[in-house]
């Protein structure tokens, strides 16, 4: 997904940022207020870190088939 993100034209990436941010906020949970909006250049790095952390820590309920489904849908939206 990160490789595809880097290939996107800026306008398409910007149109996908809200969907990525929504997933980031869900993954961050109570700590979402600590999650800075650093723009499209960094958003995939943030997603990679939060997905890794969610799987590493058990994700407090977000690591389910729904997370995998949301990641799949996000990847499809990048096409």
PDB file of C-alpha atoms in Angstrom:
ATOM      1  CA  UNK A   1       0.000   0.000   0.000  1.00  0.00           C
ATOM      2  CA  UNK A   2       2.843   2.382   0.794  1.00  0.00           C
ATOM      3  CA  UNK A   3       4.403   1.841  -2.620  1.00  0.00           C
ATOM      4  CA  UNK A   4       1.079   2.536  -4.325  1.00  0.00           C
ATOM      5  CA  UNK A   5       0.589   5.660  -2.191  1.00  0.00           C
ATOM      6  CA  UNK A   6       3.949   7.024  -3.343  1.00  0.00           C
ATOM      7  CA  UNK A   7       2.891   6.583  -6.960  1.00  0.00           C
ATOM      8  CA  UNK A   8      -0.361   8.509  -6.638  1.00  0.00           C
ATOM      9  CA  UNK A   9      -0.750  11.940  -8.168  1.00  0.00           C
ATOM     10  CA  UNK A  10      -0.992  14.530  -5.410  1.00  0.00           C
ATOM     11  CA  UNK A  11      -4.636  15.385  -6.085  1.00  0.00           C
ATOM     12  CA  UNK A  12      -5.662  11.725  -5.804  1.00  0.00           C
ATOM     13  CA  UNK A  13      -3.609  11.264  -2.634  1.00  0.00           C
ATOM     14  CA  UNK A  14      -5.208  14.338  -1.105  1.00  0.00           C
ATOM     15  CA  UNK A  15      -8.671  12.988  -1.895  1.00  0.00           C
ATOM     16  CA  UNK A  16      -7.797   9.741  -0.056  1.00  0.00           C
ATOM     17  CA  UNK A  17      -6.315  11.393   3.045  1.00  0.00           C
ATOM     18  CA  UNK A  18      -9.671  11.679   4.895  1.00  0.00           C
ATOM     19  CA  UNK A  19     -10.246   7.911   4.643  1.00  0.00           C
ATOM     20  CA  UNK A  20      -6.741   7.214   5.916  1.00  0.00           C
ATOM     21  CA  UNK A  21      -7.138   9.748   8.735  1.00  0.00           C
ATOM     22  CA  UNK A  22     -10.417   8.133   9.750  1.00  0.00           C
ATOM     23  CA  UNK A  23      -8.684   4.785  10.087  1.00  0.00           C
ATOM     24  CA  UNK A  24      -5.812   6.400  11.997  1.00  0.00           C
ATOM     25  CA  UNK A  25      -8.224   7.979  14.469  1.00  0.00           C
ATOM     26  CA  UNK A  26      -9.978   4.647  14.997  1.00  0.00           C
ATOM     27  CA  UNK A  27      -6.670   2.889  15.566  1.00  0.00           C
ATOM     28  CA  UNK A  28      -5.420   5.581  17.939  1.00  0.00           C
ATOM     29  CA  UNK A  29      -8.604   5.384  20.022  1.00  0.00           C
ATOM     30  CA  UNK A  30      -8.389   7.530  23.138  1.00  0.00           C
ATOM     31  CA  UNK A  31      -5.026   8.866  21.997  1.00  0.00           C
ATOM     32  CA  UNK A  32      -6.379  10.206  18.693  1.00  0.00           C
ATOM     33  CA  UNK A  33      -5.988  13.766  19.956  1.00  0.00           C
ATOM     34  CA  UNK A  34      -2.220  13.140  20.031  1.00  0.00           C
ATOM     35  CA  UNK A  35      -2.144  12.166  16.353  1.00  0.00           C
ATOM     36  CA  UNK A  36      -0.918  15.156  14.332  1.00  0.00           C
ATOM     37  CA  UNK A  37      -2.065  15.743  10.775  1.00  0.00           C
ATOM     38  CA  UNK A  38       1.284  15.794   8.999  1.00  0.00           C
ATOM     39  CA  UNK A  39      -0.119  15.649   5.482  1.00  0.00           C
ATOM     40  CA  UNK A  40      -0.048  13.134   2.669  1.00  0.00           C
ATOM     41  CA  UNK A  41       3.730  12.677   2.688  1.00  0.00           C
ATOM     42  CA  UNK A  42       3.637  11.100   6.155  1.00  0.00           C
ATOM     43  CA  UNK A  43       0.156   9.620   6.509  1.00  0.00           C
ATOM     44  CA  UNK A  44       1.165   6.148   5.261  1.00  0.00           C
ATOM     45  CA  UNK A  45       4.033   6.038   7.746  1.00  0.00           C
ATOM     46  CA  UNK A  46       1.576   6.882  10.509  1.00  0.00           C
ATOM     47  CA  UNK A  47      -0.756   4.141   9.279  1.00  0.00           C
ATOM     48  CA  UNK A  48       2.046   1.578   9.171  1.00  0.00           C
ATOM     49  CA  UNK A  49       3.074   2.386  12.735  1.00  0.00           C
ATOM     50  CA  UNK A  50      -0.477   2.304  14.131  1.00  0.00           C
ATOM     51  CA  UNK A  51      -1.390  -0.935  12.340  1.00  0.00           C
ATOM     52  CA  UNK A  52       1.815  -2.528  13.621  1.00  0.00           C
ATOM     53  CA  UNK A  53       1.125  -1.286  17.142  1.00  0.00           C
ATOM     54  CA  UNK A  54      -2.468  -2.505  16.971  1.00  0.00           C
ATOM     55  CA  UNK A  55      -1.399  -6.008  16.049  1.00  0.00           C
ATOM     56  CA  UNK A  56       1.489  -5.991  18.524  1.00  0.00           C
ATOM     57  CA  UNK A  57      -0.653  -4.918  21.481  1.00  0.00           C
ATOM     58  CA  UNK A  58      -3.861  -6.680  20.553  1.00  0.00           C
ATOM     59  CA  UNK A  59      -5.433  -3.419  19.488  1.00  0.00           C
ATOM     60  CA  UNK A  60      -8.047  -3.150  22.235  1.00  0.00           C
ATOM     61  CA  UNK A  61     -10.698  -4.584  19.933  1.00  0.00           C
ATOM     62  CA  UNK A  62      -9.718  -2.934  16.654  1.00  0.00           C
ATOM     63  CA  UNK A  63      -7.624  -5.850  15.439  1.00  0.00           C
ATOM     64  CA  UNK A  64     -10.358  -7.887  13.899  1.00  0.00           C
ATOM     65  CA  UNK A  65     -11.475  -8.896  10.465  1.00  0.00           C
ATOM     66  CA  UNK A  66     -12.911  -5.384  10.183  1.00  0.00           C
ATOM     67  CA  UNK A  67      -9.406  -3.871  10.327  1.00  0.00           C
ATOM     68  CA  UNK A  68      -8.247  -6.168   7.558  1.00  0.00           C
ATOM     69  CA  UNK A  69     -11.364  -5.316   5.565  1.00  0.00           C
ATOM     70  CA  UNK A  70     -10.783  -1.590   6.034  1.00  0.00           C
ATOM     71  CA  UNK A  71      -7.177  -1.928   4.903  1.00  0.00           C
ATOM     72  CA  UNK A  72      -8.270  -3.879   1.827  1.00  0.00           C
ATOM     73  CA  UNK A  73     -10.887  -1.260   1.006  1.00  0.00           C
ATOM     74  CA  UNK A  74      -8.386   1.530   1.491  1.00  0.00           C
ATOM     75  CA  UNK A  75      -5.959  -0.188  -0.889  1.00  0.00           C
ATOM     76  CA  UNK A  76      -8.734  -0.535  -3.465  1.00  0.00           C
ATOM     77  CA  UNK A  77      -9.570   3.153  -3.104  1.00  0.00           C
ATOM     78  CA  UNK A  78      -5.989   4.008  -3.993  1.00  0.00           C
ATOM     79  CA  UNK A  79      -6.317   2.380  -7.422  1.00  0.00           C
TER      80      UNK A  79
END
